[in-house]
XYZ file of C-alpha atoms in Angstrom:
519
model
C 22.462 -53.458 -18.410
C 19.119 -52.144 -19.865
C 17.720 -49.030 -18.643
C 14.546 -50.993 -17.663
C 17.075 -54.105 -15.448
C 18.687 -50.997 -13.855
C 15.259 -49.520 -12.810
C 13.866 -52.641 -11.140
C 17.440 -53.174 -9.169
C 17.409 -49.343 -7.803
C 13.434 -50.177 -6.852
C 14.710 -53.466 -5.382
C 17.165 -51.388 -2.991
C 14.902 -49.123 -2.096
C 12.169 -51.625 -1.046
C 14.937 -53.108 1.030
C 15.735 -50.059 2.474
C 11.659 -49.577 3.334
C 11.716 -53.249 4.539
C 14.853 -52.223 7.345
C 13.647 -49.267 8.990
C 9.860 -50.639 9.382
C 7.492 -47.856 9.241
C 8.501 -45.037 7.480
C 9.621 -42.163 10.591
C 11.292 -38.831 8.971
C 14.556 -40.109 7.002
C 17.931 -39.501 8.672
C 18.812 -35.975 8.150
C 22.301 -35.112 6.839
C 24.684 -32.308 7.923
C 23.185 -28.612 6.228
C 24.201 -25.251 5.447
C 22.812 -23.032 8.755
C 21.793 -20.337 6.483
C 18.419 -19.356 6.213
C 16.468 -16.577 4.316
C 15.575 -13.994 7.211
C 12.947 -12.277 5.140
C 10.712 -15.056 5.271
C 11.286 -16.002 8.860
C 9.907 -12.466 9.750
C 6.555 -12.869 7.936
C 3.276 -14.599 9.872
C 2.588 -17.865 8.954
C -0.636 -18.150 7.056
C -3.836 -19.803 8.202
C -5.320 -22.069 5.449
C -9.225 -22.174 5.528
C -9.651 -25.743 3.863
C -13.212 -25.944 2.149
C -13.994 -28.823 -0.008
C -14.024 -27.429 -3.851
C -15.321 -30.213 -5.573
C -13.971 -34.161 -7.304
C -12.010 -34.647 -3.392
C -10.509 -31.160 -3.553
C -10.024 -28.599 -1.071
C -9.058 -25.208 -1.514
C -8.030 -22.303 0.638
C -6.428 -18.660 0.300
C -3.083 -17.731 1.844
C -2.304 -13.832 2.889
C 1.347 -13.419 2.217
C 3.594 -10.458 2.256
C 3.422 -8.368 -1.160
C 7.172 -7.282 -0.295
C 8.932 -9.573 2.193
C 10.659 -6.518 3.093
C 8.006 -5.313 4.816
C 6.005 -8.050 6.013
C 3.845 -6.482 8.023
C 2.440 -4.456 4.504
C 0.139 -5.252 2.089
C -0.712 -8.416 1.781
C -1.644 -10.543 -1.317
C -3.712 -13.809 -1.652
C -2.565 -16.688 -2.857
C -4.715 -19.573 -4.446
C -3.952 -23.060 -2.817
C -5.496 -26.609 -3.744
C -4.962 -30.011 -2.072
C -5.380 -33.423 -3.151
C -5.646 -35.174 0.280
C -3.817 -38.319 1.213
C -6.474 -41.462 0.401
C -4.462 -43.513 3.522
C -4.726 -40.931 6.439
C -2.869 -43.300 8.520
C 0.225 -43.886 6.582
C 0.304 -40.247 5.687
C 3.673 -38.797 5.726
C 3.262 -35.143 5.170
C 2.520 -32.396 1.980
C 4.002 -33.309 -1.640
C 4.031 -29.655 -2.608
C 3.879 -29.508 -6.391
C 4.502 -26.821 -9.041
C 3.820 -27.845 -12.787
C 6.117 -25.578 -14.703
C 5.835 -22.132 -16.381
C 6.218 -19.914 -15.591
C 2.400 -18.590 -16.105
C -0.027 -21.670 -15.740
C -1.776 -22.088 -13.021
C -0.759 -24.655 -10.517
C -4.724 -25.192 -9.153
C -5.814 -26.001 -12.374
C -3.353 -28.161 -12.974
C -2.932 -30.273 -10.026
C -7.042 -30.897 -10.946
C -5.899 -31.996 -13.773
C -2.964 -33.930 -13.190
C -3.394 -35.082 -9.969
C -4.788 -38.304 -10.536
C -2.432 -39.333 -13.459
C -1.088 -42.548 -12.190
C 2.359 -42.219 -14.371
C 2.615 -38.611 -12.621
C 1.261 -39.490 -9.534
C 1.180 -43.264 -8.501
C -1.594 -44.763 -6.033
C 0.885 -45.572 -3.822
C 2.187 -42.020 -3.979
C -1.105 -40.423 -3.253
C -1.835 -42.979 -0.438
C 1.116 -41.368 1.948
C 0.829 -37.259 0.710
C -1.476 -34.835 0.767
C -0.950 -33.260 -2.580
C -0.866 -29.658 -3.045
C -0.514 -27.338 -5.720
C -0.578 -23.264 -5.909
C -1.015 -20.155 -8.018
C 2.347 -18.425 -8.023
C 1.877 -14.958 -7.204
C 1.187 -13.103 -10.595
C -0.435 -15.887 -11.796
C -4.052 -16.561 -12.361
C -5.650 -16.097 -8.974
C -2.836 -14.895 -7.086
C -2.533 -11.085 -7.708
C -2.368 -12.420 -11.004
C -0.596 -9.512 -13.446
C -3.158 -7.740 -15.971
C -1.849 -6.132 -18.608
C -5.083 -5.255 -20.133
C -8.632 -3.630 -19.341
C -10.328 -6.894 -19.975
C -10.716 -10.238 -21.895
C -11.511 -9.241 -25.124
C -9.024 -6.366 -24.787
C -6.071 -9.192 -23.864
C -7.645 -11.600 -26.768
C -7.796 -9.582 -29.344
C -4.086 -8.168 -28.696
C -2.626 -11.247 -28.219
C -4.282 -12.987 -31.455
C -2.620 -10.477 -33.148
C 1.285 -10.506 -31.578
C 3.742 -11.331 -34.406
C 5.435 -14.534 -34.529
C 8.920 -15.246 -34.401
C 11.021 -13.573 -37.155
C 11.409 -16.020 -39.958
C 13.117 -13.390 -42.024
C 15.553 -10.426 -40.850
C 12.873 -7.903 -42.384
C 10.422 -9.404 -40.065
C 12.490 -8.352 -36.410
C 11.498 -4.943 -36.626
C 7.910 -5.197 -36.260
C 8.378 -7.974 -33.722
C 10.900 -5.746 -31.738
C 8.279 -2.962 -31.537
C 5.655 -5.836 -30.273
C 7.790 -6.832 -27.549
C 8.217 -3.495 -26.170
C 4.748 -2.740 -26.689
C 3.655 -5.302 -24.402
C 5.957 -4.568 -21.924
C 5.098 -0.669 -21.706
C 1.752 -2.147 -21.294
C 2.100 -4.207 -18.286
C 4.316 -1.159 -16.493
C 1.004 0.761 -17.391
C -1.739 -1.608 -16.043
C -0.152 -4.076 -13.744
C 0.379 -2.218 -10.274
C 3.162 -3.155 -7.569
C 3.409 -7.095 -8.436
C 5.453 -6.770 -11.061
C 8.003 -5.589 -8.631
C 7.827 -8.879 -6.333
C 7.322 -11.710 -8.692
C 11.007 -12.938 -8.678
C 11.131 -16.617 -8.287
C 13.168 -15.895 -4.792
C 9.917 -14.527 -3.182
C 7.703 -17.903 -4.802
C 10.373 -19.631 -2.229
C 9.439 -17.354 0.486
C 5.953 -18.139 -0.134
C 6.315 -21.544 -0.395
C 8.375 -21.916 2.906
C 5.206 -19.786 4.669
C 2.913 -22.400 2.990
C 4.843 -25.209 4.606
C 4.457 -23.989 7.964
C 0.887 -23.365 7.209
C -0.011 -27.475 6.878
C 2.622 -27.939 9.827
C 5.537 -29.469 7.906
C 8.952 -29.659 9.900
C 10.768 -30.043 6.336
C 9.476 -29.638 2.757
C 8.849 -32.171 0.283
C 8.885 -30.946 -3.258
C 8.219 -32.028 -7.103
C 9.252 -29.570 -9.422
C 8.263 -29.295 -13.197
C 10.320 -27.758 -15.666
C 10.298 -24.082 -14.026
C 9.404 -25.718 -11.341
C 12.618 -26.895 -10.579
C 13.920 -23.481 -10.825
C 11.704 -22.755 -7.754
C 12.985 -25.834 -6.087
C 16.638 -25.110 -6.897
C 16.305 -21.471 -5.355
C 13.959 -22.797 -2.340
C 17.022 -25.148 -1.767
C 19.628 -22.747 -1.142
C 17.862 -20.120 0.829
C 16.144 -22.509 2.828
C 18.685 -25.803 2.691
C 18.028 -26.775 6.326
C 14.533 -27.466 5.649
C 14.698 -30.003 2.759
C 13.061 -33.040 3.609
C 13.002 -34.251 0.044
C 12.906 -32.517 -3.417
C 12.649 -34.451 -7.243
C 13.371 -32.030 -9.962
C 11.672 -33.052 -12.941
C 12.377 -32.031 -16.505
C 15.423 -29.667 -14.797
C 17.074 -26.431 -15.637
C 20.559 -25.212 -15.819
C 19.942 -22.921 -12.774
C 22.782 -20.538 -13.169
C 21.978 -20.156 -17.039
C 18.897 -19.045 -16.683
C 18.999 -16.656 -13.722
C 22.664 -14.780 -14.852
C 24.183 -16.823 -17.545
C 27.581 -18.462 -17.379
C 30.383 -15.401 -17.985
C 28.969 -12.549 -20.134
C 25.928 -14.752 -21.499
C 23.564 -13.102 -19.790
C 24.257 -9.442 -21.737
C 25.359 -11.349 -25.194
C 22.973 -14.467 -25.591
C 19.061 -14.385 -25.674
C 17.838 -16.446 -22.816
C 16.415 -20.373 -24.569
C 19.976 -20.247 -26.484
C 21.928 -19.708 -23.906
C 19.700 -23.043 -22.423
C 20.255 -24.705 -25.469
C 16.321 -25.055 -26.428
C 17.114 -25.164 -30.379
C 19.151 -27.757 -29.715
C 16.910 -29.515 -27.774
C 13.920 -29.278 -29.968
C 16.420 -30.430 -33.046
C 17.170 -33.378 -31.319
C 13.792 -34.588 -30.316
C 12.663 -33.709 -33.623
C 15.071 -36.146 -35.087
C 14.000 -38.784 -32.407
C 10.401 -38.133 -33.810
C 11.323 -39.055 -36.876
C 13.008 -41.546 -36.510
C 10.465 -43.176 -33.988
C 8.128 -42.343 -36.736
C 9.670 -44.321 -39.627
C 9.946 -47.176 -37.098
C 6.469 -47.360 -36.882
C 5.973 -47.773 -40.568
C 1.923 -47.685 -40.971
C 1.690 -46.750 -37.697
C 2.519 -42.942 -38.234
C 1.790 -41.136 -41.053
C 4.390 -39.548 -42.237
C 6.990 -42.693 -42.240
C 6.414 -43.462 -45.851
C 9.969 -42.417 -47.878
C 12.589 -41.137 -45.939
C 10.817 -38.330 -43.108
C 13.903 -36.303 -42.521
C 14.333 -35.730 -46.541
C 10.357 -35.167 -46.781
C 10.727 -32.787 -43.478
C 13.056 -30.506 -45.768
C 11.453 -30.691 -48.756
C 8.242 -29.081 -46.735
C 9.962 -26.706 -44.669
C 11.657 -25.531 -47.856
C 8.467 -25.046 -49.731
C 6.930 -23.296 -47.157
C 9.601 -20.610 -47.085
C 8.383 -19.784 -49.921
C 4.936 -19.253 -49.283
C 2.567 -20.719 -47.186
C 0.534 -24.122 -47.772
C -3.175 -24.662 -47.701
C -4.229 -27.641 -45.939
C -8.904 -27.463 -46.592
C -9.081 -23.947 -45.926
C -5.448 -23.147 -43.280
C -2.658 -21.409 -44.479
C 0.214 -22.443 -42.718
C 3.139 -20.348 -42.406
C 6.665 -21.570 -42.884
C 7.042 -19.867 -38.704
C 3.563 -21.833 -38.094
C 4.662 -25.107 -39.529
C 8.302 -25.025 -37.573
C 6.349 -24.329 -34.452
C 4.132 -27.128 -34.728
C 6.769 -29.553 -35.186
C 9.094 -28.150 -32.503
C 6.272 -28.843 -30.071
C 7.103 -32.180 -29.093
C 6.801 -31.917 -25.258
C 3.845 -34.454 -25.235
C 4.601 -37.789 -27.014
C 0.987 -38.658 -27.237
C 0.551 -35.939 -29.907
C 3.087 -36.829 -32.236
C 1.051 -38.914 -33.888
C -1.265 -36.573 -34.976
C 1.764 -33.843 -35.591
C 2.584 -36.681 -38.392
C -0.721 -36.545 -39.687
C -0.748 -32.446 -40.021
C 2.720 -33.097 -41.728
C 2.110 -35.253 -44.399
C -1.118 -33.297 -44.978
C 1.486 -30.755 -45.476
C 3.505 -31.962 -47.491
C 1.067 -33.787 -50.088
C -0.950 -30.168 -50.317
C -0.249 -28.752 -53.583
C -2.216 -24.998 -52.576
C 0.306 -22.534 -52.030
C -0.913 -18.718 -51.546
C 1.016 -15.886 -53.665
C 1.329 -13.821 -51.018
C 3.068 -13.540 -47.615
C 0.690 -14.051 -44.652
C 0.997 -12.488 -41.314
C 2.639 -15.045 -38.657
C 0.606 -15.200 -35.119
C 2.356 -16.586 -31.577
C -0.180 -16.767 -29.623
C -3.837 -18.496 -30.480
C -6.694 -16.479 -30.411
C -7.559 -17.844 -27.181
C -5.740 -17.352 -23.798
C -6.287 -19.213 -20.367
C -6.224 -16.736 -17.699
C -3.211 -14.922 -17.382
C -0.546 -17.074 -19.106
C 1.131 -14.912 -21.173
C 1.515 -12.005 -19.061
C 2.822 -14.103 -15.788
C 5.521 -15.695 -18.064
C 6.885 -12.170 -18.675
C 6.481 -10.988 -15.280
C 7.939 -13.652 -13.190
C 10.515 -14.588 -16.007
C 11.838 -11.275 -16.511
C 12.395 -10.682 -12.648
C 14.540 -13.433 -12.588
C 16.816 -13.754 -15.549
C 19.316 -11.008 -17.223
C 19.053 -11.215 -20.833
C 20.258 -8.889 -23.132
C 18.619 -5.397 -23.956
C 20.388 -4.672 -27.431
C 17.922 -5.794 -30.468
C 21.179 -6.329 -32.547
C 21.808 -9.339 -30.119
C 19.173 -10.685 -30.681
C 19.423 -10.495 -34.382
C 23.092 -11.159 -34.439
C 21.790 -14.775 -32.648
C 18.862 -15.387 -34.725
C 21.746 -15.128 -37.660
C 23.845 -17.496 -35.897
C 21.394 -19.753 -34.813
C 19.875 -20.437 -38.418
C 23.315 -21.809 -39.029
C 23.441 -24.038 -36.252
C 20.125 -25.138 -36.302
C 18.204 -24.515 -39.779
C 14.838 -24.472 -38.985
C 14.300 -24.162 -34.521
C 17.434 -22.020 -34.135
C 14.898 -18.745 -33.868
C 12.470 -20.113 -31.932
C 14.859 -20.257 -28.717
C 16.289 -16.457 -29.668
C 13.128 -14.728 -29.429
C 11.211 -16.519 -26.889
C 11.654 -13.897 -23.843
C 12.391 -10.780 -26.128
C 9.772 -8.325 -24.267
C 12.281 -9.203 -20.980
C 14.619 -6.895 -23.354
C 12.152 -3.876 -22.427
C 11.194 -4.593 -19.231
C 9.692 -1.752 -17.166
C 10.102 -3.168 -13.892
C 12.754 -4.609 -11.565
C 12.671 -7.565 -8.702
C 15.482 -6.076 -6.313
C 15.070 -9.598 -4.236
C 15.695 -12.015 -7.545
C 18.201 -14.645 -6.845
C 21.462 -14.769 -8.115
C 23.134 -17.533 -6.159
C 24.687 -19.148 -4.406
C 23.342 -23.095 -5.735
C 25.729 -25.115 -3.611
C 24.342 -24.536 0.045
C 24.334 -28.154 1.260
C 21.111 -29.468 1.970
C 19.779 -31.253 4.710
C 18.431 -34.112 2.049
C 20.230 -34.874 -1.261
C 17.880 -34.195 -4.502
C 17.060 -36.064 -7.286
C 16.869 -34.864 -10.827
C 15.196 -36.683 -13.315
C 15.282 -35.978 -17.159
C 14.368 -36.963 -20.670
C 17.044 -38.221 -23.180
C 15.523 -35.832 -25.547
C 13.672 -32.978 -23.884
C 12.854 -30.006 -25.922
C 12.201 -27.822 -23.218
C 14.721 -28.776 -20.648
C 17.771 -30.447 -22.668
C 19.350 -33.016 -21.167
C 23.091 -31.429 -20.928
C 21.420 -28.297 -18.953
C 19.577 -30.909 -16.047
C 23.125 -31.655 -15.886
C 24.371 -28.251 -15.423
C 22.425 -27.672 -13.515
C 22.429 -30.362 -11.013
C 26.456 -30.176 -11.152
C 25.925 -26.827 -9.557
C 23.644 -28.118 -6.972
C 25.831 -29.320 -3.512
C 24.435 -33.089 -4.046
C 22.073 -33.827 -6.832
C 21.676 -36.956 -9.113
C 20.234 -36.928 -12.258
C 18.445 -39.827 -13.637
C 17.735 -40.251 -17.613
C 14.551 -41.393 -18.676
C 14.926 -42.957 -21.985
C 12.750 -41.347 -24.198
C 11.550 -38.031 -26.049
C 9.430 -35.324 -24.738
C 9.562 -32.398 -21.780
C 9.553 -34.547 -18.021
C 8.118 -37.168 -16.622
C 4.234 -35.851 -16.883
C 4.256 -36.179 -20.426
C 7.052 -38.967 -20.824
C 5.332 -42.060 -19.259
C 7.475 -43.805 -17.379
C 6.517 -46.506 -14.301
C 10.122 -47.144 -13.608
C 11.003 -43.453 -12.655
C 7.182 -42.732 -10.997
C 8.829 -45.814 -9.121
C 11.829 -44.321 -8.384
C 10.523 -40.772 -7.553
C 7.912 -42.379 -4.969
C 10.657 -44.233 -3.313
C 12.686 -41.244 -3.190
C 10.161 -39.543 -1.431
C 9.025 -41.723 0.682
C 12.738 -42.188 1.860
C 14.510 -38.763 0.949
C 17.374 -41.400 -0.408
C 18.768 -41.376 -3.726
C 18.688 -44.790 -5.925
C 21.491 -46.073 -6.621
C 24.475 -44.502 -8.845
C 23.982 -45.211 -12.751
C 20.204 -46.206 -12.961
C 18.013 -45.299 -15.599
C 14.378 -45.557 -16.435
C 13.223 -46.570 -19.504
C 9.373 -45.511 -21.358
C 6.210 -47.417 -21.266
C 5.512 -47.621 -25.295
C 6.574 -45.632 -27.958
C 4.391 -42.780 -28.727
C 3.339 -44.825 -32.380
C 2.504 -48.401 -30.225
């Protein structure tokens, strides 16, 4: 059966499940796990002062506890945005959304995003208020500073060294990353001791009672399904519905499985090289497909794809006036989590590769633009290095990156030094979560995942939903990092069902894509 015949019979169940029970009351609740985080429970709800904010927004502020430990404390506000429900009278409840990170900001996004129809169907929007939020340490949330100012944070960060493309290049790098971390244990103040992930839940279960939800319904992007997975198992009774999307393996990322977490970097332990190689490969593959339709299908890509990467090892290649790194070029074309842009990363690479310019000298790799939106960089860190152990030995990390180039030729590094400054972290979460996943919820949850995800590999969304009590995951066939890049009606379809019901389609159904990214 095609993935697209299995979508349309899972919608076809569902719509006769929506058909039997008539108007859609709160779905049956299953059995759950009685624990619940106390913490939380002792903290006062927050009151949420809606005030339109422009294009059928509203926004409000929400006073949380700094340290749930002492909720009765300082306080911190967090930055909250809601997309009401256009049907007022079939509304169901809050779709509470988080977009992935960590480090963007979830009110800028849900702007953004929350009128994408693939993300975020008519139908979907008719029944929800949506509503989206600034982590704490992000953005506006006590977002962490790390620097005196803009230009102080732009110039430093236009300057950071890219990934080690060479063993002589780690030390320099190594000295970055603890740099930057010395810097936010200078600047950034008290947050940087409660940004763990567990305390996001905390907040998020305060911001549920605040719009009067009995349960919580939940999308999670990429790292937002780490939230989700973690909200889950302190708070399992109160699941009305959760769709992970774009899914981690949870236990990987927080500890590791065995002794990872002291003796593999953090993306290799997820298997992001991996990842990326494979989507790559679908990318070029898609691309000679498409013949005339992408620009670097002429000859065989793959052998053309070495024959660059190759040359630029060498020394970089001018393209007009850009010199492109060999680190600069493998970066580009490991970021595949949009499909609409590979057609123009085929156009950069056979620009590439028919440039005959090549500089005599070694230039300087950059990771980060010259430009930074808000806070990005410095939430990642914070809220990332809460949460996972990673190792604190540079040797491991070089030891990997030597390993890695085996397995992987040209993306292996890229997953080994992603979360390096987490190596010199200054500061500790004492309230991160470490488990357990398997507290059974009062609603099953429903995973859904790219064939080919660079981000969020397919065999971790498994992992991780495996360690989840009930979970099923459901493969969208295509390339690119979840569901708000990857197009897909069928599994909007089946993720509005889902919630609408809090029932999981049925076992074995997939979803295929809209068009290929070259249509």
């Amino acid at each position: 059966m095609s993935s697209h015949r299995a979508c349309r019979r899972g919608s076809a169940y569902l719509l006769a499940v929506l058909l039997g029970i008539g108007a859609l009351a709160a779905p049956a609740r299953a059995a759950a796990d009685p624990y619940v985080d106390q913490l939380a429970d002792a903290a006062a709800t927050p009151t949420l002062g809606w005030t339109g904010c422009g294009e059928g927004f509203e926004c409000a502020t929400a006073q949380v506890p700094l340290d749930y430990n002492h909720p009765q404390a300082a306080q911190i506000e967090l930055a909250v945005i809601k997309l009401p429900a256009s049907d007022p009278g079939r509304r169901i409840g809050t779709l509470f959304v988080n977009f992935g990170g960590p480090g963007p900001s979830g009110v800028d996004r849900l702007r953004e995003r929350g009128r994408w129809p693939w993300l975020f169907s008519d139908e979907l929007r008719a029944r929800f208020d949506l509503v989206s939020w600034d982590p704490r340490a992000v953005s506006r949330s006590a977002g962490t500073q790390c620097f005196a100012g803009a230009d102080e944070q732009s110039a430093y960060l236009g300057t950071f060294p890219g990934t080690p493309t060479d063993p002589r290049d780690e030390p320099a790098f190594f000295a970055a990353a603890a740099d930057i971390a010395a810097r936010c244990a200078q600047h950034a103040g008290p947050i940087l001791h409660h940004a763990s992930t567990a305390n996001t839940a905390r907040d998020l279960d305060l911001l549920r009672r605040a719009v009067g939800d009995q349960a919580l319904t939940y999308h999670g992007i990429s790292y937002g399904t780490q939230v989700g997975a973690i909200y889950a198992n302190m708070f399992p009774g109160r699941v009305r519905a959760m769709a992970f999307d774009g899914s981690l393996d949870f236990e990987g990322n927080v500890n590791g499985h065995g002794s990872d977490g002291v003796n593999l970097p953090l993306d290799t332990r997820q298997g992001v090289a991996a990842g990326i190689a494979e989507t790559f490969d679908t990318f070029l593959r898609e691309c000679s497909a498409a013949g005339p339709g992408c620009a670097f299908a002429a000859g065989d890509p793959k052998l053309k794809w070495i024959a660059l990467a190759e040359r630029a090892r060498i020394a970089p290649i001018t393209v007009g006036d850009t010199p492109w790194t060999f680190s600069q070029i493998v970066s580009a074309a490991g970021s595949l989590s949009r499909p609409e842009t590979y057609p123009d990363l085929a156009i950069l690479l056979q620009n590439l590769f028919d440039s005959a310019t090549v500089l005599p000298h070694r230039t300087p790799d950059r990771v980060f633009s010259s430009e930074h939106p808000a806070n990005r960089v410095e939430a990642f860190y914070t809220i990332q290095c809460s949460d996972s152990a990673v190792p604190t030995d540079p040797d491991v990390y070089s030891r990997a990156a030597a390993a890695e180039d085996l397995h992987s030729r040209y993306f292996g590094r890229i997953a080994v030094f992603n979360a390096t400054p987490c190596a010199f972290w200054q500061a500790e979460d004492h309230d991160r979560y470490t488990g357990p996943w398997n507290r059974e919820t009062a609603a099953p949850i429903l995973v859904l995942n790219s064939r080919y995800d660079p981000a969020t590999p397919l065999a971790g969304a498994k992992a991780g939903a495996a360690q989840l009590k009930q979970a099923q995951v459901v493969v969208i066939e295509g390339a690119g990092h979840s569901s708000m890049y990857v197009q897909s009606t069928c599994a909007e379809h089946l993720k509005r069902d889902y919630l609408f019901t809090a029932q999981l389609p049925p076992a074995g159904v997939s979803c295929g894509i809209d068009r290929s990214p070259f249509a």
